[in-house]
Short mmCIF file of C-alpha atoms in Angstrom, two decimals:
data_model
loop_
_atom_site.label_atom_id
_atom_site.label_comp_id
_atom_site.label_asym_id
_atom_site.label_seq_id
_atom_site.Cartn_x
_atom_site.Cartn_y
_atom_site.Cartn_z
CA UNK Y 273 10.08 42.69 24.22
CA UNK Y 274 7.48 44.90 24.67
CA UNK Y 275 4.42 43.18 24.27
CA UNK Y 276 1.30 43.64 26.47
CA UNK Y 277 -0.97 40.62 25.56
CA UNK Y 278 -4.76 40.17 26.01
CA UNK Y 279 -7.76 37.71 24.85
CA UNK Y 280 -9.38 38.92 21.86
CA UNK Y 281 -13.22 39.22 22.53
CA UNK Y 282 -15.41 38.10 25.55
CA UNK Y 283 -19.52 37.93 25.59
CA UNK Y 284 -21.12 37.78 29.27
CA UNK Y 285 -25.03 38.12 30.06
CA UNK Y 286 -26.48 41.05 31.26
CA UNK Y 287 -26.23 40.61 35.32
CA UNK Y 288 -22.74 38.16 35.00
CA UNK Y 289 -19.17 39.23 36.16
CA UNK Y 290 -16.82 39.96 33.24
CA UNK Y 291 -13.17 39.16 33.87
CA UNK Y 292 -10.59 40.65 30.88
CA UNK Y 293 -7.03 39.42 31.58
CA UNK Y 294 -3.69 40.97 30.61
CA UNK Y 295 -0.45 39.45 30.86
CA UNK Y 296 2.64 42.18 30.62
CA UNK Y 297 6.32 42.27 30.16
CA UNK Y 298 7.95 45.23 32.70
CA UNK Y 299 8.36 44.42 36.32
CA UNK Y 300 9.31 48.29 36.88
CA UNK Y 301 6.04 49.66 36.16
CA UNK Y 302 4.81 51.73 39.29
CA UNK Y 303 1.18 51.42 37.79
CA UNK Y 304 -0.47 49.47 35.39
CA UNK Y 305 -3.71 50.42 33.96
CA UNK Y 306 -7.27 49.68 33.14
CA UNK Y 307 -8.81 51.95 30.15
CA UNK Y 308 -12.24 51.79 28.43
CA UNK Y 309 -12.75 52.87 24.73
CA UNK Y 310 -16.45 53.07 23.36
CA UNK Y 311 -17.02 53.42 20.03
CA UNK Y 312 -16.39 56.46 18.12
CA UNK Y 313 -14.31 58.03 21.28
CA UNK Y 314 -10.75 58.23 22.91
CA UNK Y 315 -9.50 55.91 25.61
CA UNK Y 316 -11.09 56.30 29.24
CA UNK Y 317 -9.23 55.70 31.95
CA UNK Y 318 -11.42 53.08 34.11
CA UNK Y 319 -8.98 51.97 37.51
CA UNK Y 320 -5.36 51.54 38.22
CA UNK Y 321 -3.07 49.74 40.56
CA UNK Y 322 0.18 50.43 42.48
CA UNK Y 323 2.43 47.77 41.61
CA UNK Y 324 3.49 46.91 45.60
CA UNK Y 325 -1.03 45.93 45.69
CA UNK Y 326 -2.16 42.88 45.24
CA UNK Y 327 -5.86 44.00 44.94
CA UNK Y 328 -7.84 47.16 44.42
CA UNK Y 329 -11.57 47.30 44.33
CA UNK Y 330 -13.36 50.29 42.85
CA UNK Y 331 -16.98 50.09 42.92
CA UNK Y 332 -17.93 47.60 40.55
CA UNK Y 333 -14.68 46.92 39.50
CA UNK Y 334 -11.59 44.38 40.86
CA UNK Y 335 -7.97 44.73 39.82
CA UNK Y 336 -6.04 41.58 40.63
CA UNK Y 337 -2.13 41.79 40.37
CA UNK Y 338 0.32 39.15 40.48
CA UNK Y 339 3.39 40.43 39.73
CA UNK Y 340 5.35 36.99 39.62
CA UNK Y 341 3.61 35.94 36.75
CA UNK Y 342 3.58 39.36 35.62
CA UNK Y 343 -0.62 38.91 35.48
CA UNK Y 344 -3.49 41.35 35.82
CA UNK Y 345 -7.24 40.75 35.37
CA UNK Y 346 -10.52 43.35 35.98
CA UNK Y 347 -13.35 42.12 36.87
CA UNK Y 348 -16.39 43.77 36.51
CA UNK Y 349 -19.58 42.65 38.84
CA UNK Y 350 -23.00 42.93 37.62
CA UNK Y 351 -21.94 44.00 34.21
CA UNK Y 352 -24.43 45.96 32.04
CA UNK Y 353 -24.79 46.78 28.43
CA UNK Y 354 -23.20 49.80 28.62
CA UNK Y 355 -20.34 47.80 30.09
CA UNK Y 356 -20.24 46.62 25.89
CA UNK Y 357 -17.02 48.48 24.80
CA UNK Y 358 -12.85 47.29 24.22
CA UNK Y 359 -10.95 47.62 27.51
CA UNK Y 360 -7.48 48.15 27.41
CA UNK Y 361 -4.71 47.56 29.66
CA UNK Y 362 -1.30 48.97 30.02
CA UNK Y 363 2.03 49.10 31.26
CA UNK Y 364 4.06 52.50 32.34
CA UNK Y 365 7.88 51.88 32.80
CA UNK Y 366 9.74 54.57 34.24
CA UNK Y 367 12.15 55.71 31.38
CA UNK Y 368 15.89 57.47 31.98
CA UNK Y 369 14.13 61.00 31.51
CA UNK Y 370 11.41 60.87 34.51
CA UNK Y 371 8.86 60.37 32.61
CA UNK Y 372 6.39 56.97 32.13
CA UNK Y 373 6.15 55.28 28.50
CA UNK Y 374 2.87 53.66 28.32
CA UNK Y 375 2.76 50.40 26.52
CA UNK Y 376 -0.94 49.49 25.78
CA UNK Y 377 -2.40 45.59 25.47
CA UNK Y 378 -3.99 44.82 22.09
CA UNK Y 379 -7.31 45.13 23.59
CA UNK Y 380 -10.20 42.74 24.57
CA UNK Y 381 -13.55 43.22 22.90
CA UNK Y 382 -16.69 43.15 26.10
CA UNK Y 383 -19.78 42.39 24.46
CA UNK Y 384 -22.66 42.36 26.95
CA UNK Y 385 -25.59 39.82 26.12
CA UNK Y 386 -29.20 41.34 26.87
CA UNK B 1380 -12.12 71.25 33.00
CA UNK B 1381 -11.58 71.22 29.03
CA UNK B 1382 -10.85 67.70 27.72
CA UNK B 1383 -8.23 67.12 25.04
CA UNK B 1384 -9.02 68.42 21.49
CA UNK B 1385 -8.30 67.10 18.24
CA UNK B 1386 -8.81 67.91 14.30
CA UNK B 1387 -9.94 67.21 11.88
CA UNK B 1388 -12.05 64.47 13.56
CA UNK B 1389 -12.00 62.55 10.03
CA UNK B 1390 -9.73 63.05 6.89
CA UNK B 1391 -9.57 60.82 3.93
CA UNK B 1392 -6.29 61.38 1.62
CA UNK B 1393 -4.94 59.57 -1.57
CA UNK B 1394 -1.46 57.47 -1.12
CA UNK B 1395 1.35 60.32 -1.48
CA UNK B 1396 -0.65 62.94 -0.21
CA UNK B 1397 0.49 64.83 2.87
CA UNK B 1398 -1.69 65.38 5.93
CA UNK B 1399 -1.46 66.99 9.22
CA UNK B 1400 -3.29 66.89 12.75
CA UNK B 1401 -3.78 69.41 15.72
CA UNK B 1402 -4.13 68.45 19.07
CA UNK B 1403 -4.67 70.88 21.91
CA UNK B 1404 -3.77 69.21 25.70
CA UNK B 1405 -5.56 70.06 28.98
CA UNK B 1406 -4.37 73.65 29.73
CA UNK B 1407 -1.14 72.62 31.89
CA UNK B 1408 -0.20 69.52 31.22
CA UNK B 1409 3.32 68.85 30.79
CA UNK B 1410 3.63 66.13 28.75
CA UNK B 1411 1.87 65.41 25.12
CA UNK B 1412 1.51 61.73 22.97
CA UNK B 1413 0.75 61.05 19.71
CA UNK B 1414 -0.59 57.88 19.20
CA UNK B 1415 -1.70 55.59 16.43
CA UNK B 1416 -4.13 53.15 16.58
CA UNK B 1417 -4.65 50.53 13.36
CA UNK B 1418 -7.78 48.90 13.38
CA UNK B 1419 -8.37 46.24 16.44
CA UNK B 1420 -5.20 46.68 17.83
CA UNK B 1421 -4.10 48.76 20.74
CA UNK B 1422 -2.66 52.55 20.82
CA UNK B 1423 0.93 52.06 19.73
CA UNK B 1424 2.94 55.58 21.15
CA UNK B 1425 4.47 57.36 18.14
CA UNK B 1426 5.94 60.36 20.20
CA UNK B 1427 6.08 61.93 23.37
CA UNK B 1428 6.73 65.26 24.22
CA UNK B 1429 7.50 66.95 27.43
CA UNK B 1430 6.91 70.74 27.41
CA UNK B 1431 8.43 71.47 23.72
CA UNK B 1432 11.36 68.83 24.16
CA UNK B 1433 10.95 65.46 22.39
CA UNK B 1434 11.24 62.66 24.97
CA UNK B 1435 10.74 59.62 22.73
CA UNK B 1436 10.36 59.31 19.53
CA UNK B 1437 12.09 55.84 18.84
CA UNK B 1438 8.45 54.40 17.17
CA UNK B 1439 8.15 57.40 14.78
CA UNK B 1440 8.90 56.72 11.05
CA UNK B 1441 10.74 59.62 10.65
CA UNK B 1442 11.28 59.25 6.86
CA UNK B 1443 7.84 60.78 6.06
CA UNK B 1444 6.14 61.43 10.12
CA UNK B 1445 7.54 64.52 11.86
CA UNK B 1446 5.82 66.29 14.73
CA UNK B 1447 6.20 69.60 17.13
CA UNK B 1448 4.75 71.52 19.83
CA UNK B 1449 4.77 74.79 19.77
CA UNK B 1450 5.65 76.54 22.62
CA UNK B 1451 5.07 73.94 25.00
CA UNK B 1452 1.15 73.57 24.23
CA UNK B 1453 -0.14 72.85 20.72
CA UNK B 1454 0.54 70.08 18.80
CA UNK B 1455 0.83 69.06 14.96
CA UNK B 1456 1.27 65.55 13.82
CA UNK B 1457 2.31 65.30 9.79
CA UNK B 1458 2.63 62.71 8.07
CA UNK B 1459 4.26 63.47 4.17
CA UNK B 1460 4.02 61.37 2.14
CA UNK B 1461 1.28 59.32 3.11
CA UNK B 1462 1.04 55.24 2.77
CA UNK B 1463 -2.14 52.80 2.54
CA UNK B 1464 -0.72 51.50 5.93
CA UNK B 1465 -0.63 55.08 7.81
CA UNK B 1466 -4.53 54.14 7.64
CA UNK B 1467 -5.57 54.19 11.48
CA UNK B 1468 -6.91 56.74 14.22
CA UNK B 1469 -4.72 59.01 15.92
CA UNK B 1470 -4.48 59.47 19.09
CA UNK B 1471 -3.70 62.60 21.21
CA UNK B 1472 -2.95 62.41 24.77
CA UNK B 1473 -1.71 64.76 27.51
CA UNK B 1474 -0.83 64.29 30.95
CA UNK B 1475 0.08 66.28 34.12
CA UNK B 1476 3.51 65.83 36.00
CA UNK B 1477 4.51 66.65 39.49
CA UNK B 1478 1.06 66.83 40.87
CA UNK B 1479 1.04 64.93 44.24
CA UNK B 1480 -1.33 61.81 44.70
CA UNK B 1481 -1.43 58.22 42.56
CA UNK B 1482 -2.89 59.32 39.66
CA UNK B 1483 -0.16 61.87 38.48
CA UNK B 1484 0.63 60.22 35.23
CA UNK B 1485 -2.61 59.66 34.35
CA UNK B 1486 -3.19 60.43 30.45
CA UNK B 1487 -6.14 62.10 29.09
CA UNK B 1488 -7.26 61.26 25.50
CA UNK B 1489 -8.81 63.09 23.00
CA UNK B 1490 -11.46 61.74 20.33
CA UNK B 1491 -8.96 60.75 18.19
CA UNK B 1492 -8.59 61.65 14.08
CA UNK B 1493 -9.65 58.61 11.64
CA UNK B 1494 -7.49 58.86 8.45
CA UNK B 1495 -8.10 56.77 5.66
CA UNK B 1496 -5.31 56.67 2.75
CA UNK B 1497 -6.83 55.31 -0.50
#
């Protein structure tokens, strides 16, 4: 199938690392995604991985990728308030016509305690 | 570097009504999605197009959603007749192909259009 699961909501403290985890279906995806949506606006994206990396780290942010268990998690260091928004992840299998069909998560709620 | 535009940015309709969407992509790109997104749930692709050709359209409910873009650029989404379930925010997105680097299928989004079907 082509689910792209997630966890519902988190709530950190201000000054805490977040971690938002994402288990998906396709092995074949070259890249899988991290996107940010804030209220009122379209999707962002945050970070992505190659699928032959284990780790990337972007600033604040850590992509961890286990492709046997078909696993990714961000963490986000020293989260802030304006870290508060739903983070998606998603999948991009290569389909028969070149191009990349991007499956998104259901999305995991940040909510970032004061 | 213009972002992705969409309108209307809000449109409220009565079941059976018919309704339809622009989107205008980042001058260039290739490839176009529509997009719905029901509330607190995740962007679910509806179609894609590259240039003017359809690429995917296998999550579209063809019986009353029908889409084209126009000469490779613009977009319009319609949706005829509308149900209480269409309800949701529509997505746009656009993205380049055949640029070199990692990020060459990276999607830009527009703001999106809220419908509401009463």
């Amino acid at each position: 199938g082509e689910d792209v699961e997630q966890s519902l909501f988190l709530s950190v403290r201000e000054g805490d690392s977040s971690v938002i985890n994402c288990t998906y279906t396709d092995s074949s995806s070259t890249y899988l995604y991290w996107y940010k949506q804030e209220p009122g606006a379209g999707l962002q994206l945050l970070t992505y991985i190659f699928s032959n990396m284990d780790m990337k780290q972007d600033q604040r942010l850590t992509v961890l990728l286990n492709k046997k268990d078909k696993h990714l998690s961000l963490r986000i260091a020293d989260t802030q308030t304006g870290d508060s928004a739903i983070y998606f992840c998603a999948e991009a299998p290569l389909v028969g016509s070149g191009t990349y069909k991007y499956i998104f998560g259901t999305g995991t709620r940040l909510k970032v305690l004061a | 570097e213009a972002g992705v535009a969409q309108s209307p940015r809000y449109k409220i309709i009565e079941k059976r009504q018919s309704v339809a969407f622009w989107c205008n992509p980042i001058s260039g790109h290739a490839t176009l999605y529509w997009y719905q997104q029901i509330l607190g749930q995740g962007p679910k692709l509806l179609i894609q197009f590259q240039n003017n050709g359809v690429v995917d359209d296998s999550q579209l409910p063809k019986d009353r959603f029908s889409a084209e873009r126009l000469k490779g650029v613009d977009s319009t989404l319609k949706i005829q007749p509308a149900k209480l379930e269409d309800s949701a925010v529509y997505l746009c997105a656009s993205s380049a192909r055949g640029l070199a680097g990692l990020r060459y299928n990276e999607q830009f989004f527009g703001p999106g259009t809220r419908l509401t079907v009463l």
